Tab-separated table of C-alpha atoms in Angstrom:
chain	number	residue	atom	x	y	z
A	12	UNK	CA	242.204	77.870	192.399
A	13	UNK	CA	238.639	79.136	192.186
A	14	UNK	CA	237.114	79.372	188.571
A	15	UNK	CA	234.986	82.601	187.524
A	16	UNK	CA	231.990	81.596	185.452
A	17	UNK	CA	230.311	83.620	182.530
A	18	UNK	CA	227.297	83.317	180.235
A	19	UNK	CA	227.920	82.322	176.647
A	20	UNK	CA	224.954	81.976	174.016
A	21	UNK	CA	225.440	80.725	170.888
A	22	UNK	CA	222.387	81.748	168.327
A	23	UNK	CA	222.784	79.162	164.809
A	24	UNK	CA	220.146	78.573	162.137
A	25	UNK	CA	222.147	75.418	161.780
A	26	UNK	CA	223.173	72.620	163.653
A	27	UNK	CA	225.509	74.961	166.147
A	28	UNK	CA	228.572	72.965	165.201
A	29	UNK	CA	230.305	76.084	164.179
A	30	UNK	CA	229.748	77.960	166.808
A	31	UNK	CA	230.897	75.852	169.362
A	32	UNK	CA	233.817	74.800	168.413
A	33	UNK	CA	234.943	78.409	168.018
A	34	UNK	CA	233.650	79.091	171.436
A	35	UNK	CA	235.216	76.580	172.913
A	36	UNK	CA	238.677	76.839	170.578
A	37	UNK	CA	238.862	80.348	172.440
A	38	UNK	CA	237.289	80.211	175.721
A	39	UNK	CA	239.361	77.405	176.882
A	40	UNK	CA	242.774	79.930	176.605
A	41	UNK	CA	241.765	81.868	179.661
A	42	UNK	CA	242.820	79.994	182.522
A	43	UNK	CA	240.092	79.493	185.475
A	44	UNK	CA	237.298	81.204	183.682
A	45	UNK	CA	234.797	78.792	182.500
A	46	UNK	CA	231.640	79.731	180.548
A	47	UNK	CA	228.167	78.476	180.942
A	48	UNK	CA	226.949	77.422	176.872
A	49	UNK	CA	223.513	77.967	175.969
A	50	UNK	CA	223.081	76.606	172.800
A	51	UNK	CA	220.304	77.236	170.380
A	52	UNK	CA	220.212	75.304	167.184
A	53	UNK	CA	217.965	75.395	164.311
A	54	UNK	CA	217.003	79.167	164.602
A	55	UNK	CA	214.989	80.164	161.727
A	56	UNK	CA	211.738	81.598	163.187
A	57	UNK	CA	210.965	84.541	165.061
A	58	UNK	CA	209.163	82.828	167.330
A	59	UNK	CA	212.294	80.645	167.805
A	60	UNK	CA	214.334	83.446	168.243
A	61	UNK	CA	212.332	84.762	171.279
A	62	UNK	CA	213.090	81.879	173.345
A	63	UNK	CA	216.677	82.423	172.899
A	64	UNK	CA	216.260	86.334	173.307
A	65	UNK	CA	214.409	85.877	176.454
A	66	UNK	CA	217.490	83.278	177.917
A	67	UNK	CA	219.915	86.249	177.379
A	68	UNK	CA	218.293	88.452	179.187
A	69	UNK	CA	217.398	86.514	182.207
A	70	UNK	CA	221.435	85.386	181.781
A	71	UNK	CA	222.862	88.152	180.128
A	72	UNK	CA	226.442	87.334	178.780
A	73	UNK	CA	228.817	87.011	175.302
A	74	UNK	CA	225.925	86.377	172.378
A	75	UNK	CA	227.814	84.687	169.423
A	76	UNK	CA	225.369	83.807	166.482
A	77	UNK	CA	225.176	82.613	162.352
A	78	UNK	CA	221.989	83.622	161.308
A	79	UNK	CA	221.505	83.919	157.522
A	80	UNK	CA	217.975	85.512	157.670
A	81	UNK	CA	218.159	89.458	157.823
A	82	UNK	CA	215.480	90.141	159.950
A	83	UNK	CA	216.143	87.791	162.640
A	84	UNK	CA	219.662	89.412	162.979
A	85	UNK	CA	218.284	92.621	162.957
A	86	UNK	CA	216.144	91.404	165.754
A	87	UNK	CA	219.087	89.538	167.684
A	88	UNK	CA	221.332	92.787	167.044
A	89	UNK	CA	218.547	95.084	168.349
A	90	UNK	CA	217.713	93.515	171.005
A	91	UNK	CA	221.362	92.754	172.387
A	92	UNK	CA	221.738	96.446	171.880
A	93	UNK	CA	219.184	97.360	174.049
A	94	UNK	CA	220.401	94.486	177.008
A	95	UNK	CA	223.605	96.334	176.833
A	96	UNK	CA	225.419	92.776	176.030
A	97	UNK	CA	228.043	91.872	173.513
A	98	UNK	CA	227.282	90.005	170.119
A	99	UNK	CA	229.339	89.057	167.498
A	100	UNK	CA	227.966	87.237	164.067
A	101	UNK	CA	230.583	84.951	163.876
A	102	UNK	CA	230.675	84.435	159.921
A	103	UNK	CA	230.528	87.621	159.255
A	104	UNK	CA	234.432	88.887	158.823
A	105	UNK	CA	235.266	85.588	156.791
A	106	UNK	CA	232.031	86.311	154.163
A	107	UNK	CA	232.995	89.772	153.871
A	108	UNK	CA	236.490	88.669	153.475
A	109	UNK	CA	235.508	86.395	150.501
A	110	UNK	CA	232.820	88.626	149.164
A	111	UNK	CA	235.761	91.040	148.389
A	112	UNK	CA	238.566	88.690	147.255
A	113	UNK	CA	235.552	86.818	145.025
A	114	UNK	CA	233.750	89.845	143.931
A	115	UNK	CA	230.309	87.919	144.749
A	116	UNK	CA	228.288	87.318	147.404
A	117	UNK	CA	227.449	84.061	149.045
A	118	UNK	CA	223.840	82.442	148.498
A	119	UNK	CA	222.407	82.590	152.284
A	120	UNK	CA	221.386	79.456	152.425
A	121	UNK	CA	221.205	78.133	156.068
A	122	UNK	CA	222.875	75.178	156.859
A	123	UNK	CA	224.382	74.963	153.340
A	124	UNK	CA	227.494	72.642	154.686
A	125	UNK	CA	225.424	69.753	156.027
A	126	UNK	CA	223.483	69.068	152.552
A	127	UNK	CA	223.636	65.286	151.908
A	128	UNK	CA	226.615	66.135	148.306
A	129	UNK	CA	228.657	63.126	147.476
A	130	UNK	CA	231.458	64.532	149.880
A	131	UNK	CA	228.753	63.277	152.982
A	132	UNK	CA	228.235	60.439	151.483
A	133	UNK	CA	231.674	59.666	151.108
A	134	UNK	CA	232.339	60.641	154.752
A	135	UNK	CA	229.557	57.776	155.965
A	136	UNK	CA	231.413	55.072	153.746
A	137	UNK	CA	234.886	56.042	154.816
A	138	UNK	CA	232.862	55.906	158.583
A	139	UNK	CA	231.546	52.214	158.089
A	140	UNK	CA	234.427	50.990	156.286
A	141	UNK	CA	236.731	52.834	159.635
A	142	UNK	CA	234.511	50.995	162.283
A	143	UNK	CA	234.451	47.473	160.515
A	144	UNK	CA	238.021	47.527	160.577
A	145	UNK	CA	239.173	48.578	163.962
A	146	UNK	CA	241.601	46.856	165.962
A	147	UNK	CA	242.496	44.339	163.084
A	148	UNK	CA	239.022	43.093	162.440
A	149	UNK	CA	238.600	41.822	158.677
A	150	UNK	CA	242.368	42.505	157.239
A	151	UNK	CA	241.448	40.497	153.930
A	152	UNK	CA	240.050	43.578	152.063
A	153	UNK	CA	242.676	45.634	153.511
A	154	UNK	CA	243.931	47.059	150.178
A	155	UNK	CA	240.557	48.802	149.926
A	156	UNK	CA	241.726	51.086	152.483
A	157	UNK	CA	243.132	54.788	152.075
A	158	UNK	CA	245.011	54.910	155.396
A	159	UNK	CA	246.192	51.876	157.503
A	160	UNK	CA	247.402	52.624	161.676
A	161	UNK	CA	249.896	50.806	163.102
A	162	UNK	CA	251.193	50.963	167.080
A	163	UNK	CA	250.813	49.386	170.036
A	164	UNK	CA	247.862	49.194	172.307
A	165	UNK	CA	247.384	52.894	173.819
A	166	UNK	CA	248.399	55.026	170.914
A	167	UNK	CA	245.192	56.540	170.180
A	168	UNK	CA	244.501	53.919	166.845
A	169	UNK	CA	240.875	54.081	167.426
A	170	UNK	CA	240.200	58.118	168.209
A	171	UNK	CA	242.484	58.915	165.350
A	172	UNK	CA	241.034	56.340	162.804
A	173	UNK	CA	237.345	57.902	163.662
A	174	UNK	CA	238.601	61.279	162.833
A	175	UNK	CA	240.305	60.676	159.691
A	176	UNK	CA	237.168	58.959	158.714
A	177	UNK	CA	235.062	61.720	159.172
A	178	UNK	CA	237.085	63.417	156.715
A	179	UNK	CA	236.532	60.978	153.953
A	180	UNK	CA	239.624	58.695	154.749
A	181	UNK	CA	239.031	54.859	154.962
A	182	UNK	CA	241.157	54.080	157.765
A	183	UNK	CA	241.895	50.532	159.585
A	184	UNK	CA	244.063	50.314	162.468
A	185	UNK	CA	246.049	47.240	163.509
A	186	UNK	CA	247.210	46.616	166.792
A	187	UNK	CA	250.578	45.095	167.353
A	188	UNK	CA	251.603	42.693	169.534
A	189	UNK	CA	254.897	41.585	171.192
A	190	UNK	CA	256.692	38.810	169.503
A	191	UNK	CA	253.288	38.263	167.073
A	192	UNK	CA	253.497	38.689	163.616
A	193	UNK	CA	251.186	41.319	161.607
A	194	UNK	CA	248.707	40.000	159.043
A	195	UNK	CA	251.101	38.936	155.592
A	196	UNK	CA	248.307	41.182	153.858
A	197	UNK	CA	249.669	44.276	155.486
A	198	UNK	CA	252.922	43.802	154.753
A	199	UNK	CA	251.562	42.922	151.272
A	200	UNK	CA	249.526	45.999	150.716
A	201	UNK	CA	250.232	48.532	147.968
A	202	UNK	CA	247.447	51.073	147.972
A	203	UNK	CA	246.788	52.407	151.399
A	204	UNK	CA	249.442	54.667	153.120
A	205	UNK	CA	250.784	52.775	155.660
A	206	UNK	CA	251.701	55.171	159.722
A	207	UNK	CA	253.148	53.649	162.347
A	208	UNK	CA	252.150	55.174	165.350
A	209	UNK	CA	254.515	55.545	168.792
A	210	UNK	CA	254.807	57.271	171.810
A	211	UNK	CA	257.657	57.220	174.856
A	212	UNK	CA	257.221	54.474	177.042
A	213	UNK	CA	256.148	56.236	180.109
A	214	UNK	CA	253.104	57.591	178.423
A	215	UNK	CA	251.822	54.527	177.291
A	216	UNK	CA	252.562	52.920	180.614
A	217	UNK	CA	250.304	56.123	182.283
A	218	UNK	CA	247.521	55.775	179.696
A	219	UNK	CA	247.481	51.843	180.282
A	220	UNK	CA	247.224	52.326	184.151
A	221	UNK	CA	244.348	54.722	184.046
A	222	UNK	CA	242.382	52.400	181.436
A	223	UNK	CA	242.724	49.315	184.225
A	224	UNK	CA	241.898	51.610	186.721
A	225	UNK	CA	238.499	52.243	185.237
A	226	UNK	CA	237.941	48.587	184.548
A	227	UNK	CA	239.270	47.538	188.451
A	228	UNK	CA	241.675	45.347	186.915
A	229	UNK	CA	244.663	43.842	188.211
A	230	UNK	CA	247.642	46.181	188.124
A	231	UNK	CA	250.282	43.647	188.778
A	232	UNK	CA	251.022	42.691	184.875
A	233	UNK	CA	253.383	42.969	181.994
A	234	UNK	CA	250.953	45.695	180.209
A	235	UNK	CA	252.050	48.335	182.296
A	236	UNK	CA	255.486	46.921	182.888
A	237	UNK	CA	257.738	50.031	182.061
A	238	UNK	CA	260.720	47.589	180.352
A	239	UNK	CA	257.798	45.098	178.347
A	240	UNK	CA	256.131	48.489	177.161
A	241	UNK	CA	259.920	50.115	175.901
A	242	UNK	CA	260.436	46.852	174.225
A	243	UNK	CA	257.153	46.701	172.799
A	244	UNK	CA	257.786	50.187	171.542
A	245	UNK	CA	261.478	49.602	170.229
A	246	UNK	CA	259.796	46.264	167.987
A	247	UNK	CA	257.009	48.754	166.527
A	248	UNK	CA	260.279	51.201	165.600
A	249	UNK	CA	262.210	48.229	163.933
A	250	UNK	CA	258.948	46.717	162.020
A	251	UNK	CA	258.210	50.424	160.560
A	252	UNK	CA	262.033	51.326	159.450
A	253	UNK	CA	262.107	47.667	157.584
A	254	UNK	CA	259.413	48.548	155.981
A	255	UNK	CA	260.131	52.381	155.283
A	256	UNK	CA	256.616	53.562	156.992
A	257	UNK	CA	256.752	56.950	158.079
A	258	UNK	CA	256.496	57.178	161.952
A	259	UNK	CA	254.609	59.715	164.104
A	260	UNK	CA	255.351	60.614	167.646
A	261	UNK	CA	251.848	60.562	169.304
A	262	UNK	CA	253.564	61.444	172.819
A	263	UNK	CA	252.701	65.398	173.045
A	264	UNK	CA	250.115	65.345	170.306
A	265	UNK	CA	246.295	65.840	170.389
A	266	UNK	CA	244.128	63.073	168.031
A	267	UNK	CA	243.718	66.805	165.955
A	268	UNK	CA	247.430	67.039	165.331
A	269	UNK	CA	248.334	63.614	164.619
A	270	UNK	CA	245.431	63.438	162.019
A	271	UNK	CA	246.669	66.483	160.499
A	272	UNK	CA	249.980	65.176	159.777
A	273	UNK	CA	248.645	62.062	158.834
A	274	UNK	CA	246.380	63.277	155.956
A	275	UNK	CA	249.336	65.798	154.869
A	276	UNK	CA	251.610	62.386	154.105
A	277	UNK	CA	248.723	60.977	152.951
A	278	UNK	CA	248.280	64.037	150.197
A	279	UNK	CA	252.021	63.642	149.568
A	280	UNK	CA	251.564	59.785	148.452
A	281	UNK	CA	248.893	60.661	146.040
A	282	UNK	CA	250.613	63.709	144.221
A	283	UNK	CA	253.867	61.034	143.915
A	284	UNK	CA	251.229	58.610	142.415
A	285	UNK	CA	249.712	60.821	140.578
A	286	UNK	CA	253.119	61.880	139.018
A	287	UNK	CA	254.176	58.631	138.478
């Protein structure tokens, strides 16, 4: 099928975070259309502006843009008028939205998210403490953790641990391993909420493939044996019912969705703690 292509510039006085992931949240419903992103970060200059001004017009397509300063917008607005192109200030509806609920307005400070509060900081710690402790490496201060992973190799431990990280979540992930105990501390552990992580044997068995396929490794082994994986997978089940850990299905989910419902039992465990 042949793809149609389109411009898309995306104007931010920020980092441009924002606006791409709502451009791409959206423009990746419409099946084979693709847009071309032309990013411009850190706009807060006229002369800064003009670069991006003069892009659109020699590629003239959707102009999507946070800009907190007045006059540039005026400028961006003006001059997308003129070019006969479509612009949309992407903030806009949600701060007008607020402004009315709150009965204030907002401070216009650009970039105001990504000042370095104790929530960042937090992040980065939750970030070091994630990485030091991937893939079972140094269990014995496990009980400092928020969140600990369980499943077998291929069910997205790693991606899922990094995200929940960068939302303030000290996570460690522990791989398991047919017929090998986990660490006694694990099964000791009292403060961190404790997932075990699964997915149907054939999708493990397809992820496993690919990832020797990139390495050129030999195919011809128990790893992506269809019957060693399903038993592998039925052991993880039995370990996590002993044990009453909740379970999550990682089979149809994105790394978004599974950390989702991951820090929603997570919240659960601390409002029964906190009632307690």
């Amino acid at each position: 099928m042949s793809r149609n292509f389109f411009h898309i510039h995306l104007v931010s006085d920020s980092t441009g975070e924002t606006l791409l992931t709502v451009a791409r949240a959206v423009t990746v419903q419409y099946e084979g259309i693709s847009a071309i992103e032309h990013i411009y970060p850190l706009v807060r200059t006229k002369a800064q502006l003009e670069k991006a001004l003069d892009d659109i017009e020699s590629a003239p397509g959707i102009v999507l843009y946070t800009l907190v300063d007045q006059d540039l917008n005026e400028q961006l607005e003006e001059t997308c008028r003129n070019l006969g192109v479509p612009f949309l200030s992407v903030l806009s509806p949600v701060h007008s939205l607020l402004q009315s609920y709150l009965g204030t307005a907002a401070t216009g400070r650009s970039g105001a998210q990504h000042v370095l509060n104790a929530e960042y900081f937090k992040r980065i710690e939750a970030m070091n403490f994630t990485l030091l402790h991937d893939d079972g490496h140094l269990p014995d201060d496990i009980e400092q953790a928020d969140i600990i992973l369980l499943g077998v190799s291929r069910t997205s431990k790693t991606p899922t641990s990094i995200y929940l990280a960068n939302r303030g979540l000290k996570t460690a992930n522990i791989p398991l391993i047919l017929n090998v105990p986990i660490p006694e501390k694990i099964l000791q552990a009292r403060r961190p909420l404790i997932v075990g992580l699964v997915a149907t044997p054939e999708r493990i068995v397809q992820i496993r493939q690919n990832r020797l396929l990139s390495l050129n490794a030999d195919e011809d082994t128990d790893y992506v044996d269809r019957d060693t994986v399903a038993e592998e997978i039925s052991e993880s089940r039995r370990l996590f019912a002993r044990n009453n850990w909740p379970i999550i299905d990682v089979t149809r989910r994105s790394i978004e969705e599974t950390a989702a419902a991951i820090i929603e039992k997570y919240r659960e465990r601390r409002m029964q703690d906190v009632a307690i």
